[in-house]
Amino acid sequence: AAVARLVAEAAAEAVASSGRFTVGLSGGSLVRLLAQELPAALREVPGADPARWLVAFCDERLVPPEHPDSTYGAYRV
């Protein structure tokens, strides 16, 4: 929950100062953590508008999005 809150707070600050938030997301256990905790954190932090986010998926495997090892694919599910 603390990580999700930190992301939401950073997003709100970035959106307020520059109009967008840029974040790189890795895979692994972070996928499940954010899926569980980020929605609540976003509701609690005004201004952390996900529509203003630029998201990059950090995937060192260079596999297609539909591959089981794809970071993008993990978040998309």
CSV table of N, CA and C in Angstrom, one decimal, residues 10-55:
chain,number,residue,atom,x,y,z
A,10,ALA,N,3.3,10.9,-6.3
A,10,ALA,CA,4.3,11.4,-7.3
A,10,ALA,C,3.5,11.8,-8.5
A,11,ALA,N,2.5,11.0,-8.9
A,11,ALA,CA,1.7,11.4,-10.1
A,11,ALA,C,0.9,12.7,-9.9
A,12,ALA,N,0.4,12.9,-8.7
A,12,ALA,CA,-0.4,14.1,-8.4
A,12,ALA,C,0.6,15.3,-8.5
A,13,GLU,N,1.8,15.2,-8.0
A,13,GLU,CA,2.7,16.3,-8.0
A,13,GLU,C,3.1,16.6,-9.5
A,14,ALA,N,3.4,15.6,-10.2
A,14,ALA,CA,3.9,15.7,-11.6
A,14,ALA,C,2.7,16.3,-12.5
A,15,VAL,N,1.5,15.9,-12.3
A,15,VAL,CA,0.4,16.4,-13.1
A,15,VAL,C,0.2,17.9,-12.7
A,16,ALA,N,0.3,18.2,-11.5
A,16,ALA,CA,0.1,19.6,-11.1
A,16,ALA,C,1.2,20.5,-11.6
A,17,SER,N,2.4,20.0,-11.7
A,17,SER,CA,3.5,20.9,-12.1
A,17,SER,C,3.7,20.9,-13.6
A,18,SER,N,3.5,19.7,-14.3
A,18,SER,CA,3.9,19.7,-15.7
A,18,SER,C,2.7,19.2,-16.6
A,19,GLY,N,1.6,18.8,-16.0
A,19,GLY,CA,0.5,18.3,-16.8
A,19,GLY,C,0.5,16.8,-17.1
A,20,ARG,N,1.6,16.1,-16.7
A,20,ARG,CA,1.6,14.7,-16.9
A,20,ARG,C,2.6,14.0,-16.0
A,21,PHE,N,2.4,12.7,-15.9
A,21,PHE,CA,3.3,11.9,-15.0
A,21,PHE,C,3.8,10.8,-15.9
A,22,THR,N,5.1,10.6,-15.9
A,22,THR,CA,5.8,9.6,-16.6
A,22,THR,C,6.3,8.6,-15.7
A,23,VAL,N,6.0,7.3,-15.9
A,23,VAL,CA,6.5,6.2,-15.0
A,23,VAL,C,6.9,5.0,-15.9
A,24,GLY,N,7.9,4.3,-15.4
A,24,GLY,CA,8.3,3.1,-16.0
A,24,GLY,C,8.0,1.9,-15.0
A,25,LEU,N,7.3,0.9,-15.5
A,25,LEU,CA,6.8,-0.2,-14.7
A,25,LEU,C,7.6,-1.4,-15.0
A,26,SER,N,8.1,-2.1,-14.0
A,26,SER,CA,8.7,-3.4,-14.2
A,26,SER,C,7.7,-4.5,-14.0
A,27,GLY,N,8.1,-5.7,-14.2
A,27,GLY,CA,7.2,-6.8,-14.0
A,27,GLY,C,7.4,-7.4,-12.6
A,28,GLY,N,7.3,-8.7,-12.6
A,28,GLY,CA,7.5,-9.5,-11.3
A,28,GLY,C,6.3,-9.2,-10.3
A,29,SER,N,6.7,-9.1,-9.1
A,29,SER,CA,5.7,-8.9,-8.0
A,29,SER,C,5.1,-7.5,-8.0
A,30,LEU,N,5.7,-6.6,-8.7
A,30,LEU,CA,5.1,-5.2,-8.8
A,30,LEU,C,3.7,-5.2,-9.5
A,31,VAL,N,3.6,-6.1,-10.4
A,31,VAL,CA,2.3,-6.2,-11.2
A,31,VAL,C,1.1,-6.4,-10.2
A,32,ARG,N,1.3,-7.5,-9.4
A,32,ARG,CA,0.2,-7.8,-8.5
A,32,ARG,C,0.0,-6.8,-7.4
A,33,LEU,N,1.1,-6.2,-6.9
A,33,LEU,CA,1.0,-5.2,-5.9
A,33,LEU,C,0.3,-4.0,-6.4
A,34,LEU,N,0.6,-3.5,-7.5
A,34,LEU,CA,-0.1,-2.3,-8.1
A,34,LEU,C,-1.5,-2.6,-8.4
A,35,ALA,N,-1.8,-3.8,-9.0
A,35,ALA,CA,-3.2,-4.2,-9.3
A,35,ALA,C,-4.0,-4.2,-8.0
A,36,GLN,N,-3.5,-4.6,-6.9
A,36,GLN,CA,-4.2,-4.6,-5.7
A,36,GLN,C,-4.4,-3.3,-5.0
A,37,GLU,N,-3.3,-2.5,-5.0
A,37,GLU,CA,-3.2,-1.3,-4.1
A,37,GLU,C,-3.4,0.0,-4.8
A,38,LEU,N,-3.0,0.1,-6.1
A,38,LEU,CA,-3.1,1.4,-6.8
A,38,LEU,C,-4.5,2.0,-6.9
A,39,PRO,N,-5.5,1.2,-7.3
A,39,PRO,CA,-6.8,1.8,-7.4
A,39,PRO,C,-7.3,2.6,-6.2
A,40,ALA,N,-7.1,2.0,-5.0
A,40,ALA,CA,-7.4,2.7,-3.7
A,40,ALA,C,-6.6,3.9,-3.5
A,41,ALA,N,-5.3,3.8,-3.8
A,41,ALA,CA,-4.4,5.0,-3.6
A,41,ALA,C,-4.8,6.1,-4.5
A,42,LEU,N,-5.2,5.8,-5.8
A,42,LEU,CA,-5.6,6.8,-6.7
A,42,LEU,C,-6.9,7.6,-6.2
A,43,ARG,N,-7.8,6.8,-5.6
A,43,ARG,CA,-9.0,7.4,-5.1
A,43,ARG,C,-8.7,8.4,-3.9
A,44,GLU,N,-7.6,8.1,-3.2
A,44,GLU,CA,-7.3,8.9,-2.0
A,44,GLU,C,-6.5,10.1,-2.3
A,45,VAL,N,-5.8,10.1,-3.5
A,45,VAL,CA,-4.9,11.2,-3.8
A,45,VAL,C,-5.5,12.1,-4.9
A,46,PRO,N,-6.0,13.2,-4.6
A,46,PRO,CA,-6.6,14.1,-5.6
A,46,PRO,C,-5.5,14.5,-6.6
A,47,GLY,N,-5.9,14.6,-7.9
A,47,GLY,CA,-5.0,15.1,-8.9
A,47,GLY,C,-4.1,14.0,-9.5
A,48,ALA,N,-4.2,12.8,-9.1
A,48,ALA,CA,-3.3,11.7,-9.7
A,48,ALA,C,-3.9,11.1,-10.9
A,49,ASP,N,-4.5,11.9,-11.7
A,49,ASP,CA,-5.3,11.4,-12.9
A,49,ASP,C,-4.6,10.5,-13.8
A,50,PRO,N,-4.9,9.2,-13.8
A,50,PRO,CA,-4.2,8.3,-14.7
A,50,PRO,C,-4.3,8.6,-16.2
A,51,ALA,N,-5.3,9.4,-16.6
A,51,ALA,CA,-5.4,9.8,-18.0
A,51,ALA,C,-4.3,10.7,-18.4
A,52,ARG,N,-3.6,11.3,-17.4
A,52,ARG,CA,-2.4,12.2,-17.7
A,52,ARG,C,-1.1,11.5,-17.5
A,53,TRP,N,-1.1,10.1,-17.5
A,53,TRP,CA,0.1,9.3,-17.3
A,53,TRP,C,0.7,8.9,-18.6
A,54,LEU,N,2.0,8.9,-18.7
A,54,LEU,CA,2.7,8.2,-19.8
A,54,LEU,C,3.4,7.0,-19.2
A,55,VAL,N,3.0,5.8,-19.6
A,55,VAL,CA,3.5,4.6,-19.0
A,55,VAL,C,4.4,3.9,-19.9
